[in-house]
XYZ file of C-alpha atoms in Angstrom:
458
model
C -40.763 -18.830 3.259
C -39.367 -15.459 4.313
C -35.661 -15.243 4.974
C -33.989 -12.877 7.403
C -30.396 -12.395 8.444
C -28.684 -10.805 11.432
C -25.014 -9.833 11.355
C -23.279 -9.396 14.700
C -20.878 -6.473 14.274
C -20.940 -4.624 17.590
C -17.651 -5.725 19.150
C -14.605 -3.491 19.354
C -12.125 -6.344 18.954
C -9.611 -5.489 21.666
C -7.303 -8.336 20.635
C -6.732 -6.593 17.302
C -4.990 -3.801 19.258
C -6.136 -1.260 16.727
C -7.910 2.090 16.461
C -9.923 0.544 13.612
C -12.962 -1.455 14.701
C -12.530 -5.165 14.181
C -15.110 -5.829 11.472
C -13.708 -2.971 9.377
C -10.267 -4.526 9.050
C -9.827 -5.431 5.364
C -9.278 -8.858 3.877
C -8.005 -8.580 0.302
C -8.863 -4.897 0.350
C -12.473 -5.242 1.529
C -13.631 -4.842 5.166
C -14.546 -8.140 6.816
C -18.141 -7.129 7.466
C -18.542 -6.090 3.818
C -17.540 -9.605 2.732
C -20.288 -11.014 4.965
C -22.898 -8.519 3.754
C -22.081 -9.189 0.091
C -22.376 -12.960 0.519
C -25.664 -12.697 2.427
C -26.991 -10.383 -0.282
C -26.550 -13.218 -2.763
C -29.090 -15.258 -0.765
C -31.921 -12.862 -1.548
C -32.910 -12.325 2.076
C -36.055 -10.320 2.730
C -34.498 -8.299 5.536
C -30.920 -7.848 6.755
C -30.209 -6.385 10.192
C -26.690 -5.472 11.289
C -26.099 -5.123 15.025
C -23.634 -2.283 15.585
C -21.968 -0.934 18.702
C -18.386 0.256 18.742
C -17.685 2.231 15.603
C -21.361 2.219 14.647
C -21.144 5.224 12.342
C -18.085 3.864 10.519
C -19.767 0.489 10.029
C -22.926 2.164 8.718
C -20.862 4.314 6.371
C -19.218 1.188 4.964
C -22.342 -0.938 4.470
C -24.699 1.896 3.583
C -28.232 1.000 2.546
C -27.444 -2.689 2.060
C -28.686 -3.265 5.618
C -30.883 -1.965 8.393
C -29.214 -1.313 11.750
C -29.822 -1.774 15.462
C -27.556 -0.510 18.225
C -26.173 -2.644 21.037
C -25.113 0.079 23.446
C -23.605 -2.340 25.966
C -21.819 -5.487 24.822
C -23.624 -8.032 27.019
C -23.181 -11.129 24.876
C -24.321 -12.580 21.576
C -27.882 -13.348 22.699
C -28.228 -9.771 23.918
C -26.962 -8.575 20.537
C -29.539 -10.618 18.603
C -32.274 -9.420 20.962
C -31.688 -5.856 19.746
C -33.298 -6.895 16.438
C -36.558 -7.885 18.145
C -38.353 -4.683 17.172
C -37.661 -5.472 13.507
C -38.191 -9.237 13.416
C -39.789 -10.766 16.534
C -43.360 -10.919 15.204
C -42.511 -12.364 11.795
C -42.731 -15.886 10.408
C -39.738 -17.283 8.557
C -36.158 -18.384 9.072
C -33.344 -16.240 10.412
C -29.655 -16.624 9.730
C -27.265 -15.319 12.406
C -23.693 -14.684 11.258
C -20.738 -12.952 12.880
C -19.293 -9.942 11.081
C -15.748 -11.200 11.650
C -16.142 -14.332 9.468
C -15.129 -12.929 6.065
C -14.540 -16.309 4.433
C -18.074 -17.656 4.726
C -19.771 -18.087 1.345
C -23.323 -17.749 0.098
C -23.203 -21.371 -1.037
C -22.516 -22.611 2.494
C -25.216 -20.412 4.017
C -27.695 -21.544 1.354
C -26.923 -25.170 2.185
C -27.423 -24.425 5.896
C -30.814 -22.839 5.243
C -31.949 -25.717 3.045
C -30.826 -28.330 5.585
C -32.647 -26.439 8.329
C -35.906 -26.595 6.367
C -35.356 -30.197 5.326
C -34.921 -31.393 8.909
C -37.833 -29.257 10.171
C -35.629 -28.013 12.967
C -36.207 -24.985 15.163
C -32.478 -24.323 15.168
C -29.616 -25.525 12.991
C -25.957 -25.032 13.809
C -23.296 -24.674 11.146
C -20.527 -27.069 12.155
C -17.155 -28.096 10.797
C -14.501 -30.716 11.429
C -11.408 -29.227 13.063
C -8.057 -30.986 13.024
C -7.415 -29.367 16.386
C -10.739 -28.572 18.086
C -9.137 -27.179 21.241
C -11.093 -24.197 22.517
C -14.173 -24.830 20.373
C -17.600 -25.940 21.533
C -18.197 -29.586 20.591
C -21.310 -30.926 18.845
C -22.717 -34.008 20.583
C -25.228 -35.806 18.365
C -27.842 -38.424 19.247
C -28.496 -41.669 17.386
C -30.723 -39.875 14.865
C -27.992 -37.383 14.010
C -29.715 -34.459 15.712
C -27.867 -32.310 18.206
C -28.013 -33.670 21.727
C -26.043 -30.788 23.168
C -23.302 -28.278 22.525
C -20.590 -28.506 25.152
C -17.849 -25.922 25.612
C -14.269 -27.178 25.670
C -13.744 -26.256 29.318
C -16.878 -28.186 30.326
C -16.338 -31.239 28.106
C -15.433 -34.681 29.372
C -12.337 -36.445 28.078
C -14.558 -38.425 25.694
C -16.347 -35.283 24.459
C -13.047 -33.515 23.874
C -12.183 -36.185 21.310
C -15.091 -34.968 19.151
C -13.775 -32.972 16.204
C -17.090 -31.522 15.051
C -17.220 -27.962 16.380
C -19.732 -25.117 16.651
C -18.738 -22.384 14.178
C -20.978 -19.688 15.672
C -23.250 -19.433 12.631
C -26.885 -20.454 13.108
C -30.226 -20.762 11.394
C -33.411 -20.424 13.479
C -37.151 -20.495 13.159
C -37.602 -16.761 13.631
C -40.463 -16.819 16.151
C -38.834 -19.605 18.171
C -35.583 -17.639 18.281
C -37.057 -14.473 19.772
C -39.303 -16.360 22.182
C -36.297 -18.320 23.483
C -34.174 -15.175 23.762
C -36.531 -13.850 26.447
C -35.608 -16.884 28.564
C -31.826 -16.622 28.248
C -30.114 -15.932 31.571
C -26.862 -14.156 32.328
C -26.162 -16.393 35.289
C -22.537 -17.028 34.401
C -19.098 -15.775 35.344
C -19.141 -13.028 32.710
C -22.692 -11.901 33.428
C -23.510 -12.030 29.709
C -26.313 -13.495 27.560
C -25.031 -16.169 25.193
C -26.719 -17.236 21.969
C -25.818 -20.952 22.353
C -28.120 -20.964 25.408
C -31.032 -20.646 22.961
C -30.109 -24.099 21.670
C -30.426 -25.589 25.147
C -33.752 -23.816 25.775
C -35.241 -25.136 22.528
C -33.864 -28.594 23.241
C -35.597 -28.695 26.636
C -38.848 -27.751 24.905
C -38.524 -30.898 22.812
C -37.694 -29.122 19.596
C -35.451 -30.584 16.888
C -31.964 -29.115 16.813
C -29.987 -29.919 13.670
C -26.384 -29.456 12.670
C -25.174 -28.937 9.125
C -21.532 -29.888 8.671
C -19.674 -27.819 6.111
C -16.791 -29.476 4.304
C -14.727 -26.286 4.508
C -13.399 -25.533 7.981
C -11.504 -22.523 6.641
C -14.789 -20.776 5.759
C -15.707 -20.667 9.430
C -12.559 -18.845 10.570
C -13.393 -16.025 12.961
C -10.884 -13.182 12.950
C -10.066 -11.972 16.444
C -6.446 -10.884 16.098
C -3.848 -9.945 13.496
C -2.635 -13.528 13.203
C -6.076 -14.771 12.200
C -6.412 -11.743 9.903
C -3.287 -12.793 7.998
C -4.633 -16.362 7.707
C -7.911 -15.069 6.321
C -6.029 -12.862 3.856
C -4.035 -15.823 2.565
C -7.067 -18.097 2.252
C -9.118 -15.415 0.498
C -6.286 -14.604 -1.891
C -5.884 -18.277 -2.831
C -9.645 -18.575 -3.362
C -9.689 -15.532 -5.643
C -6.733 -16.796 -7.668
C -8.256 -20.260 -8.114
C -11.458 -18.701 -9.444
C -9.648 -16.602 -12.042
C -7.280 -19.360 -13.124
C -10.223 -21.751 -13.505
C -11.817 -19.124 -15.782
C -8.800 -18.924 -18.086
C -6.564 -16.265 -16.530
C -2.831 -16.950 -16.195
C -1.322 -15.838 -12.887
C 2.422 -16.353 -13.146
C 3.171 -16.218 -9.407
C 0.053 -16.368 -7.207
C 2.095 -15.905 -4.023
C 3.083 -12.415 -5.159
C -0.116 -11.265 -6.863
C -3.005 -9.483 -5.140
C -6.485 -9.349 -6.673
C -9.639 -7.811 -5.214
C -12.596 -10.142 -4.649
C -14.679 -7.753 -6.775
C -12.320 -7.697 -9.768
C -13.320 -9.184 -13.130
C -10.629 -10.469 -15.507
C -11.096 -11.838 -19.038
C -9.653 -15.084 -20.312
C -6.128 -15.352 -21.711
C -5.044 -12.313 -19.732
C -1.658 -12.793 -18.048
C -0.943 -11.331 -14.614
C 2.735 -10.979 -13.749
C 4.189 -10.914 -10.197
C 4.059 -7.862 -7.975
C 0.715 -6.741 -9.389
C -2.121 -5.293 -7.274
C -5.615 -5.258 -8.779
C -7.908 -3.414 -6.377
C -11.571 -2.489 -6.016
C -14.109 -3.073 -8.771
C -11.580 -3.268 -11.572
C -12.630 -4.865 -14.867
C -9.890 -6.187 -17.162
C -10.622 -7.527 -20.629
C -9.228 -10.487 -22.537
C -5.682 -11.055 -23.831
C -4.146 -8.358 -21.643
C -0.711 -8.308 -20.059
C -0.751 -6.787 -16.585
C 2.520 -6.277 -14.714
C 4.967 -7.005 -13.467
C 4.718 -4.557 -10.576
C 1.599 -2.710 -11.639
C -1.215 -1.240 -9.533
C -4.734 -0.975 -10.943
C -7.614 0.327 -8.834
C -11.292 0.774 -9.691
C -10.554 0.963 -13.401
C -11.828 -0.548 -16.619
C -9.238 -2.014 -18.991
C -10.100 -3.097 -22.552
C -8.865 -6.088 -24.536
C -5.302 -6.684 -25.726
C -3.910 -3.967 -23.489
C -0.529 -4.017 -21.774
C 0.222 -2.252 -18.481
C 3.783 -2.748 -17.217
C 5.371 -1.278 -14.076
C 2.617 1.339 -13.932
C -0.239 2.737 -11.840
C -3.841 3.202 -13.033
C -6.498 4.573 -10.662
C -10.198 5.258 -11.268
C -9.804 5.488 -15.022
C -10.896 3.847 -18.260
C -8.387 2.323 -20.665
C -9.351 1.169 -24.172
C -8.337 -1.749 -26.407
C -4.837 -2.341 -27.801
C -3.318 0.233 -25.461
C 0.274 0.108 -24.233
C 1.031 1.730 -20.895
C 4.451 1.907 -19.252
C 6.873 1.208 -17.987
C 6.600 3.673 -15.100
C 3.497 5.543 -16.235
C 0.881 6.991 -13.887
C -2.752 7.241 -14.968
C -4.482 9.273 -12.286
C -8.233 9.398 -11.553
C -10.872 10.463 -14.085
C -8.750 9.764 -17.136
C -10.081 8.094 -20.262
C -7.622 6.516 -22.680
C -9.059 5.492 -26.058
C -8.027 2.553 -28.268
C -4.585 2.099 -29.851
C -2.889 4.616 -27.567
C 0.719 4.527 -26.423
C 1.544 5.936 -22.992
C 5.259 5.495 -22.398
C 7.731 5.691 -19.558
C 7.408 8.465 -16.967
C 4.203 9.875 -18.443
C 1.576 11.138 -16.020
C -2.036 11.697 -17.073
C -4.646 13.251 -14.793
C -8.352 13.917 -15.427
C -7.841 13.873 -19.180
C -9.206 12.238 -22.302
C -6.709 10.782 -24.743
C -7.996 10.072 -28.247
C -7.610 7.013 -30.419
C -4.142 6.388 -31.815
C -2.498 9.207 -29.871
C 0.947 8.887 -28.289
C 2.854 10.294 -25.347
C 5.931 8.131 -25.399
C 7.976 9.568 -22.551
C 8.463 12.196 -19.854
C 5.218 14.163 -20.157
C 2.535 15.538 -17.850
C -0.989 15.733 -19.267
C -3.455 17.201 -16.762
C -6.996 18.523 -17.310
C -6.635 18.013 -21.042
C -8.753 16.939 -24.007
C -6.404 15.227 -26.455
C -7.856 14.245 -29.836
C -7.013 11.272 -32.037
C -3.640 10.644 -33.677
C -1.911 13.334 -31.640
C 1.821 13.046 -30.965
C 3.138 14.553 -27.757
C 6.915 14.830 -27.821
C 9.238 14.148 -24.923
C 8.827 16.660 -22.100
C 5.449 18.013 -23.237
C 3.464 19.589 -20.405
C -0.051 20.952 -20.120
C 0.335 23.739 -17.579
C -3.086 23.487 -15.987
C -2.754 25.327 -12.651
C -2.134 28.995 -11.984
C -1.905 28.602 -8.221
C -5.630 29.168 -7.710
C -7.606 27.520 -10.515
C -7.281 24.561 -12.893
C -7.776 25.137 -16.633
C -8.310 22.862 -19.640
C -5.959 22.343 -22.571
C -7.498 21.145 -25.855
C -5.325 19.434 -28.464
C -7.319 18.565 -31.562
C -6.952 15.623 -33.943
C -3.658 15.099 -35.698
C -1.730 17.809 -33.858
C 2.001 17.443 -33.287
C 3.510 18.822 -30.083
C 7.289 19.133 -30.232
C 9.627 18.114 -27.435
C 9.876 20.225 -24.283
C 6.767 22.288 -25.035
C 4.622 24.014 -22.405
C 0.942 24.523 -23.226
C -0.328 27.200 -20.816
C -4.026 26.544 -20.209
C -6.613 27.558 -21.136
C -5.402 27.060 -24.675
C -6.435 25.246 -27.865
C -4.072 23.631 -30.362
C -6.077 23.249 -33.575
C -6.506 20.249 -35.812
C -3.334 19.231 -37.606
C -1.295 22.048 -36.044
C 2.394 21.820 -35.175
C 4.061 23.232 -32.080
C 7.799 23.680 -32.438
C 10.070 22.028 -29.889
C 10.872 24.178 -26.884
C 7.830 26.423 -27.282
C 5.746 27.929 -24.504
C 2.261 28.351 -25.949
C 0.046 30.981 -24.314
C -2.399 31.626 -27.180
C -4.583 29.378 -29.321
C -2.886 27.760 -32.323
C -5.049 27.637 -35.498
C -5.511 24.356 -37.342
C -2.653 23.377 -39.680
C -0.489 26.229 -38.347
C 3.060 26.059 -37.006
C 3.496 27.763 -33.648
C 6.959 28.832 -32.539
C 7.154 30.476 -29.131
C 10.747 30.600 -28.009
C 13.534 33.190 -27.853
C 15.528 33.602 -31.066
C 18.925 31.941 -30.825
C 21.912 34.283 -30.683
C 25.508 33.057 -31.026
C 28.237 35.329 -29.602
C 31.406 34.502 -31.541
C 34.659 34.134 -29.526
C 32.790 34.775 -26.260
C 34.717 32.125 -24.301
C 38.099 33.502 -25.369
C 37.158 37.015 -24.242
C 35.849 35.643 -20.941
C 39.100 33.786 -20.246
C 41.159 36.850 -21.135
C 39.146 38.929 -18.703
C 39.715 36.399 -15.923
C 43.475 36.349 -16.552
C 43.917 40.153 -16.658
């Protein structure tokens, strides 16, 4: 049977009190709506429609071609929002999942279970429900003797007996697709807000004698809708704990989970140790037996096995095996560090390749450079890559030795096995196996200080 999904992402989210549209607020570094899209994508749906309104272009830019889009120009309620997808779905057979874009904690496993239960019970509509310790403010699920839904009653309309019910409507639904769009044409806005509400579809189908089911998830936290910054912080905490549990169950040691932040898209190999204060962002991949942190930031990078990164920053780069980085190193975007490399304290590397076994142990800037294997860069070595208008490349070939406090003025090539004397400013290519000395000859003026003092005293 065909599967479809509709994500409701048109609301501005005024309670967030933000210039950023609600569904784009990040949870663990990823926008809420992107969490929902990624989980739905795991279900293998045949068609995904996202209903956009406020911030439509920003939402589209985030989700891209993972979804089709319909525009809800006026926010006239959830039923009105779903109705905007009629031109894409109304004439199709199958089941349709309706999910809010501000529920970042919902998982593919829960939605799969909802879909399967819907088919099993042969219902026209199935509501995802949960048990709330405090159901105040939620719509209650009233079941009949057969376990089917008798009605959904809002808190303000519930009797004292109904308010004791702890099973609540989470706002996620599964429908027979044709029945959904037929019922939507009958939804009225005869209410105080003058809006069209999706739960009214349940009542319409019920009056037609259709089966309405409810699937109770065991995880209330998955159903959390984020409407303000307080709920956003709760979602962040829950998501972070979920991510940490997954990695620890897979053999990763996280020394202090309360002070470690890992992207939901990160991959980490077993026996890697993550120390406190570490941020692992984006689609970072970290190998096995690594030591990351404390106080390190890694974003959208690939890290090999047996590599250590302490008190350092790595962005959009590739790091090999058996590499030591830090403390206080900065690997900027588009850098590639090969195996067995040592990048020491206060070394900055930008858009450079760094060959196997090479070392820059301290206080160096390597930008727009091609560094070969087994190169030693002494303290204070700099590739001078920018003339104020253009960037140029420095090439340092295998086995070269760059003395302390040397400036390599690009474009320049230091040949294989060459030496650059400490304190040199290199403006021309250095042949292989040569020694380059480019500094002023030292001159000592004997008794200079005595003559200077005598002049002052005269």
